[in-house]
Coordinates of C-alpha atoms in Angstrom, one line a residue:
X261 CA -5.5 18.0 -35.7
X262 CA -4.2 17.1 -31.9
X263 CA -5.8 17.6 -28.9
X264 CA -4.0 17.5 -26.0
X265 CA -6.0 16.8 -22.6
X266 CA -4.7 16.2 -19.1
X267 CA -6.1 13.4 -16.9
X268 CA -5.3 10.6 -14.4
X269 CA -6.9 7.7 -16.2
X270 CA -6.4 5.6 -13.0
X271 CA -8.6 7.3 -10.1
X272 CA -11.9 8.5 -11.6
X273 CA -14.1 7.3 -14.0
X274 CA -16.3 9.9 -14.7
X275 CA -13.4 11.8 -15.3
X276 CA -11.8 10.0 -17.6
X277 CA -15.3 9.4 -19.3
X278 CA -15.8 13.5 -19.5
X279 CA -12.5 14.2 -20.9
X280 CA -13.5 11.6 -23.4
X281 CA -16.7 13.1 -23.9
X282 CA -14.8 16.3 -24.8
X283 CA -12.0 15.3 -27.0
X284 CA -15.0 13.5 -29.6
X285 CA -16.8 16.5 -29.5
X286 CA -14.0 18.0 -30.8
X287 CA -12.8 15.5 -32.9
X288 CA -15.6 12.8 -33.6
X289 CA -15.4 9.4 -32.4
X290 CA -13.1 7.5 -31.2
X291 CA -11.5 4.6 -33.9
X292 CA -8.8 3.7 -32.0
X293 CA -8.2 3.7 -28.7
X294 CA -4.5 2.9 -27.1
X295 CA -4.1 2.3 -23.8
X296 CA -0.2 2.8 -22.9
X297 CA -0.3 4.4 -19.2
X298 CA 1.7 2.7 -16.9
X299 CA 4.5 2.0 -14.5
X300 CA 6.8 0.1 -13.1
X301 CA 8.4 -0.4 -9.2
X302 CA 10.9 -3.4 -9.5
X303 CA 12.2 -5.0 -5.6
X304 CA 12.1 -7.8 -3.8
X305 CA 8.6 -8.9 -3.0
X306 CA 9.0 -8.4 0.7
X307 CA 10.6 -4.7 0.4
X308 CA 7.5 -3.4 -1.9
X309 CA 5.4 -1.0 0.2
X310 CA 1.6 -2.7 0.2
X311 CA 0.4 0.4 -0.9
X312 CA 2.7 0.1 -4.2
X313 CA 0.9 -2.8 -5.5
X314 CA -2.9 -1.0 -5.1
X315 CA -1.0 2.0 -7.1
X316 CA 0.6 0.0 -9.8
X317 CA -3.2 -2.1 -10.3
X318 CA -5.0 1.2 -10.1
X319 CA -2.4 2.7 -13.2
X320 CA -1.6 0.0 -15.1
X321 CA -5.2 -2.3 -15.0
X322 CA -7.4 0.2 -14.3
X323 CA -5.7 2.6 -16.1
X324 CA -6.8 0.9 -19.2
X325 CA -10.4 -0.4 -17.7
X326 CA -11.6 2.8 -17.3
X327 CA -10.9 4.6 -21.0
X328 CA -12.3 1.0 -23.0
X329 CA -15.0 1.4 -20.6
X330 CA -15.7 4.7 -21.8
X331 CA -15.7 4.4 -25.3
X332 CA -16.8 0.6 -25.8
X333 CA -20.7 1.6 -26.4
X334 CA -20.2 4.2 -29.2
X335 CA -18.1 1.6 -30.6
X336 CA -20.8 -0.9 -30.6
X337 CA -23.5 1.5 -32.3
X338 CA -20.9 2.4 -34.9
X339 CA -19.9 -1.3 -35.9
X340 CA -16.0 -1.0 -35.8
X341 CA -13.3 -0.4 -33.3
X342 CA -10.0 -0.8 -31.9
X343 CA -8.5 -0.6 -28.5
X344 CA -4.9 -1.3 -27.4
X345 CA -3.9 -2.9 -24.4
X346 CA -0.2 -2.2 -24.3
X347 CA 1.6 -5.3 -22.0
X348 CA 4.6 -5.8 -21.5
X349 CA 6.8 -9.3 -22.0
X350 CA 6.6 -9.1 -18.1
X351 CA 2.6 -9.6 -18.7
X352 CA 3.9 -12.8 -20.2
X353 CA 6.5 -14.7 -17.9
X354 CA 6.7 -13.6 -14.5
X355 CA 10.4 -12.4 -13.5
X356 CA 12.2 -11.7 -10.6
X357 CA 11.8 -8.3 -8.8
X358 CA 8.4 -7.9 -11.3
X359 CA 6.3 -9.3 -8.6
X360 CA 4.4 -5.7 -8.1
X361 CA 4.6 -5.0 -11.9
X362 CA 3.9 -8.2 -13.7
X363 CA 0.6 -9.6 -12.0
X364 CA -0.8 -5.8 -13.8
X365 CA 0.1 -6.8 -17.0
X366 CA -1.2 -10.2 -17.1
X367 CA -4.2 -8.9 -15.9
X368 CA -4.9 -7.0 -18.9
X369 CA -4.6 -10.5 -21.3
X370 CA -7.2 -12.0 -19.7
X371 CA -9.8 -8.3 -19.8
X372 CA -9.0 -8.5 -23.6
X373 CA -10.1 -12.1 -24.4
X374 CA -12.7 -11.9 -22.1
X375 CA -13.9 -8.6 -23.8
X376 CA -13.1 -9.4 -27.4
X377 CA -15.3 -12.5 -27.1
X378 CA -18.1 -9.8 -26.1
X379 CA -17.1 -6.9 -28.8
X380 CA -15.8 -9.5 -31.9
X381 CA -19.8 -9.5 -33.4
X382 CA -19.7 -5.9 -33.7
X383 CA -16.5 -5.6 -35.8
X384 CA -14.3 -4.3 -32.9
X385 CA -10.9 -5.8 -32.4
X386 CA -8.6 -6.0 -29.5
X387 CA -4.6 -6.5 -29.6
X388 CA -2.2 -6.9 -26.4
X389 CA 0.9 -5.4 -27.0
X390 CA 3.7 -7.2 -25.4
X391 CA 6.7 -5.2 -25.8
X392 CA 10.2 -5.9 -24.3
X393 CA 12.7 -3.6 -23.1
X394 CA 12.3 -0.2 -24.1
X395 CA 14.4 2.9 -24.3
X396 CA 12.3 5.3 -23.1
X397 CA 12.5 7.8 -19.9
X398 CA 10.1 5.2 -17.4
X399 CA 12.9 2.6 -18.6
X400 CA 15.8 4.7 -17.6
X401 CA 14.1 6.0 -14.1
X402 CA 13.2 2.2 -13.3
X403 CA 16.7 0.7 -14.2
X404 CA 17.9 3.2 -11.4
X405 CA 16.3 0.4 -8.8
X406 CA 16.6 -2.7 -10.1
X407 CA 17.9 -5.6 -8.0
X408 CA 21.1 -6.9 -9.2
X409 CA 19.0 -10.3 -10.5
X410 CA 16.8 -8.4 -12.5
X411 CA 18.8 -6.2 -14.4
X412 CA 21.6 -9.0 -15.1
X413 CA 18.2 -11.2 -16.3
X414 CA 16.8 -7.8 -18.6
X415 CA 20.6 -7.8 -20.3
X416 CA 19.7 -11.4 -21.9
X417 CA 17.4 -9.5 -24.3
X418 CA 18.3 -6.1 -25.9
X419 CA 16.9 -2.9 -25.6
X420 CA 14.2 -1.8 -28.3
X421 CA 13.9 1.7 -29.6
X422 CA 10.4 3.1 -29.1
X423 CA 9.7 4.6 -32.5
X424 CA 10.2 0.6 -33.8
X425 CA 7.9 -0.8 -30.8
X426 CA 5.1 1.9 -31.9
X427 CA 5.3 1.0 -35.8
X428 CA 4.6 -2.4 -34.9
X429 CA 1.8 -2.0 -32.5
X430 CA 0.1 0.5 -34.9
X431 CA 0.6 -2.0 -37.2
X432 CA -0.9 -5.1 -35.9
X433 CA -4.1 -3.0 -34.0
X434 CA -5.2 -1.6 -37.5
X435 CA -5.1 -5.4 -39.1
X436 CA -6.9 -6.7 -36.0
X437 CA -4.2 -8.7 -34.6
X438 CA -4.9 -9.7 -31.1
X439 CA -1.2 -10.4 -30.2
X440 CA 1.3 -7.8 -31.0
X441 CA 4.9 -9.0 -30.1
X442 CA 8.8 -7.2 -30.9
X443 CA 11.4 -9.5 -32.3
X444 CA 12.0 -13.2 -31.8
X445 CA 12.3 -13.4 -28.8
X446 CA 8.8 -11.8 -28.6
X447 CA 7.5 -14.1 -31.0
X448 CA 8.6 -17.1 -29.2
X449 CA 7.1 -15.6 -26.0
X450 CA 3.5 -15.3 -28.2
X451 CA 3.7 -19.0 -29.5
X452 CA 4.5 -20.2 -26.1
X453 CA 1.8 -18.1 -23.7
X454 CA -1.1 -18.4 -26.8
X455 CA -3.2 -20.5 -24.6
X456 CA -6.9 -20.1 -25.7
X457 CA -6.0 -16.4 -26.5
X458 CA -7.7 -15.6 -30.1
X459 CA -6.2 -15.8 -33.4
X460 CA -6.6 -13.9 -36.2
X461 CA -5.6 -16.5 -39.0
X462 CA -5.5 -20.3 -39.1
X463 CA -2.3 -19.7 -40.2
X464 CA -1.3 -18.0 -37.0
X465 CA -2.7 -21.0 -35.2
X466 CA -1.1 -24.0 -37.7
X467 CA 2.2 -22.0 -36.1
X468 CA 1.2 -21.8 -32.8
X469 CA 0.4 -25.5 -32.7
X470 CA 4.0 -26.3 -35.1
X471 CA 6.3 -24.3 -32.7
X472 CA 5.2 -24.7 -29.3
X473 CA 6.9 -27.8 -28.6
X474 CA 10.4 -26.7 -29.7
X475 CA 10.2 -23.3 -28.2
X476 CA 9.3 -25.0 -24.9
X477 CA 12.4 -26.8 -24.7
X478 CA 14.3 -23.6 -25.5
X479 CA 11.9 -21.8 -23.0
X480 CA 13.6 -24.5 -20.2
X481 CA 16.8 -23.3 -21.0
X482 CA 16.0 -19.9 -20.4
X483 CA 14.2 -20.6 -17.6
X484 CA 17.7 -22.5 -16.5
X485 CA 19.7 -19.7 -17.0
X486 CA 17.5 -16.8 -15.2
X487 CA 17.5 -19.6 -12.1
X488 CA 21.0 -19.8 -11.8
X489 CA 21.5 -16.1 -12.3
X490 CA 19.1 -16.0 -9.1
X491 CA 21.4 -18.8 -7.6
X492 CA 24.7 -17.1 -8.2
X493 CA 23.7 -13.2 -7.1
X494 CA 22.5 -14.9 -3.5
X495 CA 25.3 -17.3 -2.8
X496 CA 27.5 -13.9 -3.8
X497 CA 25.5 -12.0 -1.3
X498 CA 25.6 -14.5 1.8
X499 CA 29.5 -15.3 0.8
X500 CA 30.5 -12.1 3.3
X501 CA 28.5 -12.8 5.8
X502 CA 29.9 -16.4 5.8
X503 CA 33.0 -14.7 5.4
X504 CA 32.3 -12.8 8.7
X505 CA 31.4 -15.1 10.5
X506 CA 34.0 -17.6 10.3
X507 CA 36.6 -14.6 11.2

């Protein structure tokens, strides 16, 4: 059975916890809950309209606050549970032209370990989803406006298809994993921004601790190369107007 019901999950909370109320009268309680509204406005930090950075916290953090908020107590009574923060590798390393976008998505790693220490006793599970590049239609209307240093930085990684981002995030939110990443790049991303985020094996943290030295180093490099991308778009920028003004 599917339910479809219409609402903006980043003004109202009532709202969003009615429509809620409705769909598990309909269709009992909520086992899983995924939180994947978003969006994205790439620029230059000064050239972002203030009001764009309220928008993008009010759709992509509270977006997700509100709906876990909603369900999180019928959880509790019931004794099981999971809810999906859906990242992005941009909620990992800030890039250029993310400055609007990126401080959202980081904000929703530190609501899930700050929540999962509360929920963990009652058998509830949280996973962040940190997926990369994406072909989907939000990709496509955002690559329209991407500064030259961004996109030229994106086409380091490839682009994923979203049925193959999906099977891995369903994937890793029923076995309880708090990290869900997309290839090895994504992986190395997850060793190298674990911090004091959960894990849900001592395996997964014998790896963490075994690779985080070596994928720093290759972490520098990348961080290198994104630099002198940033170096090279701006010296080709100003080179005109030096140009210009020598003439």
């Amino acid at each position: 059975v599917v339910l479809c019901i219409s609402v903006d999950v980043s003004k109202d909370y009532e709202q969003v916890e009615n429509v809620l109320k409705q769909a598990q009268e309909k269709l009992g309680p909520v086992d899983m809950l995924v939180n994947c509204a978003g969006t994205s406005v790439t620029g230059k930090f000064e050239d972002i309209e203030v009001n764009t950075f309220e928008r993008l916290m009010a759709v992509n953090y509270l977006g997700s606050v509100y709906p876990s908020r909603a369900v999180i107590a019928t959880m509790k009574e019931r004794r099981m549970g999971r809810i999906v923060f859906v990242s992005s590798q941009a909620g990992q390393l800030g890039l250029f032209g993310y400055t609007a976008y990126s401080p959202t998505k980081f904000a929703l790693r530190g609501l899930a370990e700050a929540l999962q220490m509360e929920v963990k006793p009652y058998n509830i599970y949280l996973t962040v989803a940190y997926p990369p590049d994406t072909d989907t239609p939000g990709f496509a209307e955002e690559s329209k406006t991407k500064p030259l240093e961004t996109k030229l930085i994106s086409e380091t990684s490839s682009v994923c298809q979203a049925e193959q981002v999906a099977r891995v995030i369903v994937k890793d939110a029923i076995q309880g994993n708090f990290n869900s990443s997309v290839g090895s790049d994504g992986y190395m991303l997850s060793i190298l921004t674990s911090g004091m985020s959960p894990v849900t094996s001592i395996t997964e943290g014998l790896q963490q601790v075994a690779c985080m030295g070596i994928f720093r180093i290759i972490g520098l490099f990348y961080l290198g190369s994104f630099d002198s991308i940033v170096r090279r778009c701006m010296m080709q920028r100003e080179s005109p107007a030096t140009a210009d003004k020598a003439e």
